Each structure stands twice: as C-alpha cells, then as structure tokens.
Short mmCIF file of C-alpha atoms in Angstrom, two decimals:
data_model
loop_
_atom_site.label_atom_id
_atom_site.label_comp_id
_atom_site.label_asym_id
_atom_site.label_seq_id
_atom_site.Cartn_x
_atom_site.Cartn_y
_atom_site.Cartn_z
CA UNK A 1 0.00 0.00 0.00
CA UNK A 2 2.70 2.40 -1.05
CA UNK A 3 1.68 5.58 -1.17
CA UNK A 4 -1.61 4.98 0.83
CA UNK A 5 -2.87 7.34 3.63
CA UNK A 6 -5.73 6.90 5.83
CA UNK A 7 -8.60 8.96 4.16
CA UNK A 8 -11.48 7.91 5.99
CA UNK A 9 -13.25 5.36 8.23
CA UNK A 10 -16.23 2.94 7.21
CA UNK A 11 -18.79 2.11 9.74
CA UNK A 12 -19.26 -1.64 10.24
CA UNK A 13 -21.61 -3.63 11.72
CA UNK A 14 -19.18 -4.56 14.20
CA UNK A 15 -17.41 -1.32 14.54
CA UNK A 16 -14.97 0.53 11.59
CA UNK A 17 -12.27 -0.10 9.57
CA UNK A 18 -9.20 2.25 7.88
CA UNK A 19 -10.08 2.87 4.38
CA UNK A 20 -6.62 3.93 2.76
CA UNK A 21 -6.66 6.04 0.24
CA UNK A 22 -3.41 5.86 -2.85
CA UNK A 23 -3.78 8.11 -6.14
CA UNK A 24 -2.19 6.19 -8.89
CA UNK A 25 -3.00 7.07 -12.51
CA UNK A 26 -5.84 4.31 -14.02
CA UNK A 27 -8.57 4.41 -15.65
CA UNK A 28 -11.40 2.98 -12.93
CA UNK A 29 -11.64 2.90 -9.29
CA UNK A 30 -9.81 -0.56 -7.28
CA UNK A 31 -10.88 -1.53 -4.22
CA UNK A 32 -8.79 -4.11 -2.17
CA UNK A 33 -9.39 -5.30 1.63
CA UNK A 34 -6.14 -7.14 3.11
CA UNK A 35 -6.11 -7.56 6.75
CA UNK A 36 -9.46 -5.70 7.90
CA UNK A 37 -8.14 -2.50 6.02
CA UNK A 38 -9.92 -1.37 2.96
CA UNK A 39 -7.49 0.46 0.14
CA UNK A 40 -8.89 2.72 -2.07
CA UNK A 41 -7.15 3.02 -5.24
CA UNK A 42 -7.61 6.05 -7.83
CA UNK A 43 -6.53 8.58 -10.36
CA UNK A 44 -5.62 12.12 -9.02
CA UNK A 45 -8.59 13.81 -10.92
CA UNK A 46 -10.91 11.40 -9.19
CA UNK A 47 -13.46 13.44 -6.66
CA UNK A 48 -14.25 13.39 -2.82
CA UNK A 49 -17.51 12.51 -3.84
CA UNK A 50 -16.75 10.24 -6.25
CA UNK A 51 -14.71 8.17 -3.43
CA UNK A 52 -17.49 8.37 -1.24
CA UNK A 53 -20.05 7.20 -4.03
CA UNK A 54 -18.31 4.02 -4.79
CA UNK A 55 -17.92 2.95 -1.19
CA UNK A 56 -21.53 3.18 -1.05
CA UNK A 57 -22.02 1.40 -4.11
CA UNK A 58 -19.64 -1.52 -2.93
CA UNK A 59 -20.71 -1.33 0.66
CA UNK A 60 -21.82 -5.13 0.73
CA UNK A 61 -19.00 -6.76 -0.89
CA UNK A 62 -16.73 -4.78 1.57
CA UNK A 63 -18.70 -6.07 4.27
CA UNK A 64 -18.30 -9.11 3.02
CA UNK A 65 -15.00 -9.53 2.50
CA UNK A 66 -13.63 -7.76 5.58
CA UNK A 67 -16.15 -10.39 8.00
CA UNK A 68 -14.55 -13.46 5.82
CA UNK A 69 -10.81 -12.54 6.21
CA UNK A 70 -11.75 -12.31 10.49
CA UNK A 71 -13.41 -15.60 10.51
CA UNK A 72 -10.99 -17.74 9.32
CA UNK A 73 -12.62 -20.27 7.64
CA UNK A 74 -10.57 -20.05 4.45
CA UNK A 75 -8.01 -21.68 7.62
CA UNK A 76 -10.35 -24.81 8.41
CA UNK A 77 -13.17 -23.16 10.84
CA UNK A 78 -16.33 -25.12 10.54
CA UNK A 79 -19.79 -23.78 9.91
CA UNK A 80 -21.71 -25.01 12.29
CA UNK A 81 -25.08 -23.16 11.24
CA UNK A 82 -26.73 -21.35 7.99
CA UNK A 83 -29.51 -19.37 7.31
CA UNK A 84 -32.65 -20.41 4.80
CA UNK A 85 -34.81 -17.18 4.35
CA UNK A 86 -33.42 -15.76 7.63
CA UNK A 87 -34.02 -18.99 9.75
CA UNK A 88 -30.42 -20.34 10.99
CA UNK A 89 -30.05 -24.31 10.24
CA UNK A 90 -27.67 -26.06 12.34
CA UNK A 91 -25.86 -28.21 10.53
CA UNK A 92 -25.17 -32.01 11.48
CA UNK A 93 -23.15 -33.97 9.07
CA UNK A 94 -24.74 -37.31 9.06
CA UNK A 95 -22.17 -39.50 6.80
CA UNK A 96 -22.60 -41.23 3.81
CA UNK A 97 -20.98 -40.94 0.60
CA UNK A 98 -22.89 -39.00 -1.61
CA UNK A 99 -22.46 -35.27 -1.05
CA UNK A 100 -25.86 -33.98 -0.71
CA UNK A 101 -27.57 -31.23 2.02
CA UNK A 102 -31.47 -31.90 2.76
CA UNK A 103 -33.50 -29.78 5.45
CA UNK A 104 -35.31 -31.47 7.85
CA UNK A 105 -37.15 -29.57 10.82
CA UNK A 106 -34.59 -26.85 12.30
CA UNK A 107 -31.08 -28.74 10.78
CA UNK A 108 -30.03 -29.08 7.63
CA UNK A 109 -28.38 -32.78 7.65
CA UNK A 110 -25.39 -32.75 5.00
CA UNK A 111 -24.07 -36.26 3.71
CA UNK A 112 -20.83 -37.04 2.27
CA UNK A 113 -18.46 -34.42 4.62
CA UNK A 114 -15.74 -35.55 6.69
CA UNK A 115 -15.42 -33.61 9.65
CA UNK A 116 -13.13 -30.87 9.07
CA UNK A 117 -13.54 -30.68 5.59
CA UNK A 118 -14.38 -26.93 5.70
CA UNK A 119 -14.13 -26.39 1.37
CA UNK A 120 -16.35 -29.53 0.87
CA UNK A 121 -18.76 -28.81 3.35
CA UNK A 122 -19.18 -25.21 1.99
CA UNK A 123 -19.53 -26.77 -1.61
CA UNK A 124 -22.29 -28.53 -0.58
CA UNK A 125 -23.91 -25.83 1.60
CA UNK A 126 -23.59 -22.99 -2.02
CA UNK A 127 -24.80 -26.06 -3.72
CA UNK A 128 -28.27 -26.26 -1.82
CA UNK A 129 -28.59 -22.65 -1.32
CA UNK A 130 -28.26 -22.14 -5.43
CA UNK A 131 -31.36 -24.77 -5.67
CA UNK A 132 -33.19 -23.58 -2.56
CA UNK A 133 -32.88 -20.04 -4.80
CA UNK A 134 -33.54 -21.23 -7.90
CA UNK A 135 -37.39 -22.96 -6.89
CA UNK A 136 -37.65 -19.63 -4.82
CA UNK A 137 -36.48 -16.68 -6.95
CA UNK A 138 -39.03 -16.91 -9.89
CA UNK A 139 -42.03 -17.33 -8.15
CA UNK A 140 -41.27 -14.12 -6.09
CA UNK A 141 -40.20 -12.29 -9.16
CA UNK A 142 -43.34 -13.30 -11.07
CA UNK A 143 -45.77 -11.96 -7.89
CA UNK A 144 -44.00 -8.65 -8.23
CA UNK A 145 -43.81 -8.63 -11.81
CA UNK A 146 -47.74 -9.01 -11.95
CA UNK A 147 -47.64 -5.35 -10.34
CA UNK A 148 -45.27 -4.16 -13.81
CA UNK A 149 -45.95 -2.16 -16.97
CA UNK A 150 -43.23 -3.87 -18.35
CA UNK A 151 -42.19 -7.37 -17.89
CA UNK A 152 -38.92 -8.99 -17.04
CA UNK A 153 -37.25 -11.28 -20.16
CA UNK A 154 -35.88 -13.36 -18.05
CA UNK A 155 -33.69 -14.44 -14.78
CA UNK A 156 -31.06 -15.89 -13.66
CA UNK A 157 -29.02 -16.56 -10.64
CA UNK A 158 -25.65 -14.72 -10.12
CA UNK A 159 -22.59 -15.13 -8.01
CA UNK A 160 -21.33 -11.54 -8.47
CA UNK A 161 -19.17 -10.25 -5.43
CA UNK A 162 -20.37 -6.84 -5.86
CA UNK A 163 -24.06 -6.63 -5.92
CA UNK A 164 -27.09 -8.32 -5.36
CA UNK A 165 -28.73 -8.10 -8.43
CA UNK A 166 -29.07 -6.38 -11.98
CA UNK A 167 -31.09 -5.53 -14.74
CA UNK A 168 -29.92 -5.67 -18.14
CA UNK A 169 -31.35 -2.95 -20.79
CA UNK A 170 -33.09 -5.91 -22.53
CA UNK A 171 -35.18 -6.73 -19.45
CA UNK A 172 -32.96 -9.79 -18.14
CA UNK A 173 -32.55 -10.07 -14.27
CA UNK A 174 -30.36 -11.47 -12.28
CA UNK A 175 -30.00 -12.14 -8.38
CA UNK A 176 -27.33 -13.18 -6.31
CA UNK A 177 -28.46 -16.49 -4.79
CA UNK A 178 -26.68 -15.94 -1.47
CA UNK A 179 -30.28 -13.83 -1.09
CA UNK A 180 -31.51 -17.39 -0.35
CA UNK A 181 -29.91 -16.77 2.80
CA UNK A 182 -31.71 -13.50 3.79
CA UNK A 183 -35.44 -12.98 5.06
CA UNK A 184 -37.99 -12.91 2.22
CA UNK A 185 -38.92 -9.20 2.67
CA UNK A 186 -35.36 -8.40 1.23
CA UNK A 187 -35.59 -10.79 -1.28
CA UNK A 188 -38.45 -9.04 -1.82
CA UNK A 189 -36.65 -5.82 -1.88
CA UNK A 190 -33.70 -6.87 -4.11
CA UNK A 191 -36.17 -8.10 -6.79
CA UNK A 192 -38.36 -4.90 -6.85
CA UNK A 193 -35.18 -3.01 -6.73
CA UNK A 194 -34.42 -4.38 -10.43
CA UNK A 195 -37.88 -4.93 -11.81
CA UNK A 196 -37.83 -1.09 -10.82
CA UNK A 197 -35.15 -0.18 -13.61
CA UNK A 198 -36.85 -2.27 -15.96
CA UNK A 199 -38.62 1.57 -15.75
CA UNK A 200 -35.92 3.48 -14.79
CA UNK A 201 -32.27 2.35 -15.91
CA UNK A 202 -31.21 5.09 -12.90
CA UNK A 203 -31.41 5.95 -9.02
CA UNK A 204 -33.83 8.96 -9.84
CA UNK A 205 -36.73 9.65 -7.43
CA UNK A 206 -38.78 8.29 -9.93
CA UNK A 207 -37.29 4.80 -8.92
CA UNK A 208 -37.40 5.21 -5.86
CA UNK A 209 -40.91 5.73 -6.24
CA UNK A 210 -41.49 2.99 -8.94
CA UNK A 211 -39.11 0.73 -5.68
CA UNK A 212 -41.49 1.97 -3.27
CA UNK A 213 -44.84 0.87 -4.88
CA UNK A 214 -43.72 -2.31 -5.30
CA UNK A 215 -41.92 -2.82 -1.61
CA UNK A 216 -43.38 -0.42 0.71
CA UNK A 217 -41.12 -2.22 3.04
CA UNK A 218 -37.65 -1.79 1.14
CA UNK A 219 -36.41 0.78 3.81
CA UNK A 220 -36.29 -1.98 6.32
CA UNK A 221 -34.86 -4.26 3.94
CA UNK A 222 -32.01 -2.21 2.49
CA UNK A 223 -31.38 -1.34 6.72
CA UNK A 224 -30.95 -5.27 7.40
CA UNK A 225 -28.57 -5.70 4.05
CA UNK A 226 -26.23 -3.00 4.84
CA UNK A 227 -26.42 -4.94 8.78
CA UNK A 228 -26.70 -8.44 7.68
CA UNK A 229 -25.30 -8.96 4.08
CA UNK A 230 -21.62 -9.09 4.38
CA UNK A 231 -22.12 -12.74 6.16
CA UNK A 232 -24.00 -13.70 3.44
CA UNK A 233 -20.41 -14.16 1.48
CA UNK A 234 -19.14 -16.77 3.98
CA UNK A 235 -19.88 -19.13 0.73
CA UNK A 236 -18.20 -18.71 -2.74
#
C-alpha cells in the first residue's frame, strides 16, 4: 500500500475499519481489503464525492470480505449453522458418501463431509442454497412482476461479489443467490429493486418511487442488508 494514507473510516456492523486512500494514474476505481483494512485506489482527478459514491455502491462486498478474512474459515473453521430465508439451520453432518444437504425440521443434515472438511462442506452448503434459490427466486419475481408495466425477459441466478442483483437494458434479471440466505422481505426488496429499472435504468426519485410501490417495506430491507449482508459471502 505504497503511497496509501488513511482517508477515511467505514462504519461496520461490528465497529470501523481504515479505508486507505493511494492516487495512482488508471482508468477505474480498485478496491482491495487485506487484513481488515480497505485500500482505495484512484486517479488524481478522481473526486471526494466520487470516493465516497463508490464505497456506497460496494458497501456489501466490503462487508463481506472484511467479516470473511476475520473468521478464518478459508483456515479450516467449521460452519456449524446457515440461514434459509433468515431462519439459521444447524448443521449435522450425518455420513454417507454421496455429497448432498437436505433440510429437515430446524437442521439441515449434510451427507458425504468428513469432519473438518471446511471447502467440501461449503460446496455442498452454495450447492443447496443455489437450488433452494432457484425454486424460490421466480415465483417471487413473477408476484411482483404481476404489479409491472413492463415485464422482465428473463432471470437468472448470479454469483457476483459486488451486488445483489441487476437488470440488463433488454429486461434480463439477475440475483445473487446468497439472497436465499436472507429474510424474504429483502428478497423481496432486491427483486423490486431491479424490476424497478426495468422503468428506470437510474437511481432517480422516480425509482425510488417505482421501488417503493412495489416494496413499501424496502427501507427496512435495504437497513438489514447493509447490517446483515456481508455474512452472506461466507460461501463462494
């Protein structure tokens, strides 16, 4: 971090961290987080408000990356719980050889894990979340899409680091299935959030409106992502 001086400090859920600012002639704004410090990394030219703007933008996957690096699982740490729609699972690996993850009452039983096998278990764990979002995500984006002048063209299920969803100018949605994860009102939220530039390809009021009438609720919802949402990248 040559160069790099302490420009400001983000509020976390947990507290703050450094965010370290170098100037370095490029063409677009990098962002790197090393040992719970964030690093800015732009041209000279680029504003004070411009700074601030992407760290909003890029809040989440801050979050998420800073809460990863302090929780040591990339070191062998077991999970020893997830959340389905905001309802934590404990987790009880029951044997077997087939690698497979099935709820059943308030555990979600995983098969084929050895104990201690912290990159296979989370395998299996992204693996049944991506399902568990892919029977859930359409259904909710169809019930809000009802509501719509125009119609979605389709969706599909990201893994971006940086967002949780998007809308492509052709109508084409995506969300992040780590959602899956999160209570349904900001599922909720996240999906009226892009059928809402499906209208409005911008962060005018007009969205906001357009964001409103579909999620009253979306205040709440944006409140527990910017709380919540960095642990939803424990999984890759």
């Amino acid at each position: 971090m040559k160069n790099a001086s302490v420009w400001h400090r983000l509020p976390l859920p947990d507290g703050e961290v450094p965010v370290l600012l170098t100037r370095r002639s490029r063409q677009s704004i990098g962002i790197k987080v090393s040992g719970g410090v964030v690093e800015l990394i732009a041209a000279p030219g680029v504003s004070q408000q411009r700074l601030h703007q992407v760290l909003q933008q890029r809040y989440d996957w801050i979050v998420g990356h800073v809460l990863r690096q302090r929780s040591h699982l990339e070191a062998g740490e077991q999970l020893s719980s997830l959340a389905l729609l905001g309802e934590p699972l404990t987790i009880r690996l029951t044997g077997g050889a087939r690698k497979a993850a099935r709820r059943e009452g308030g555990e979600l039983l995983v098969a084929g894990v050895a104990d201690g096998d912290a990159a296979a278990l989370k395998a299996v764990l992204a693996k049944f979340l991506k399902r568990e979002a892919a029977m859930l995500f359409p259904g909710r984006l169809s019930l809000l899409a009802a509501h719509c002048r125009r119609k979605p063209s389709g969706l599909q299920l990201s893994s971006a680091r940086t967002r949780w969803g998007s809308c492509s100018a052709d109508g084409r949605i995506r969300l992040n299935w780590r959602l899956a994860q999160a209570p349904l009102a900001v599922v909720d939220y996240v999906t009226a959030h892009e059928l809402a530039h499906l209208e409005h390809m911008n962060h005018s009021p007009a969205f906001w409106a357009e964001t409103e009438r579909l999620c009253p609720g979306w205040r709440d919802a944006r409140r527990w992502l910017r709380q919540h949402g960095g642990g939803l990248f424990v999984l890759d």
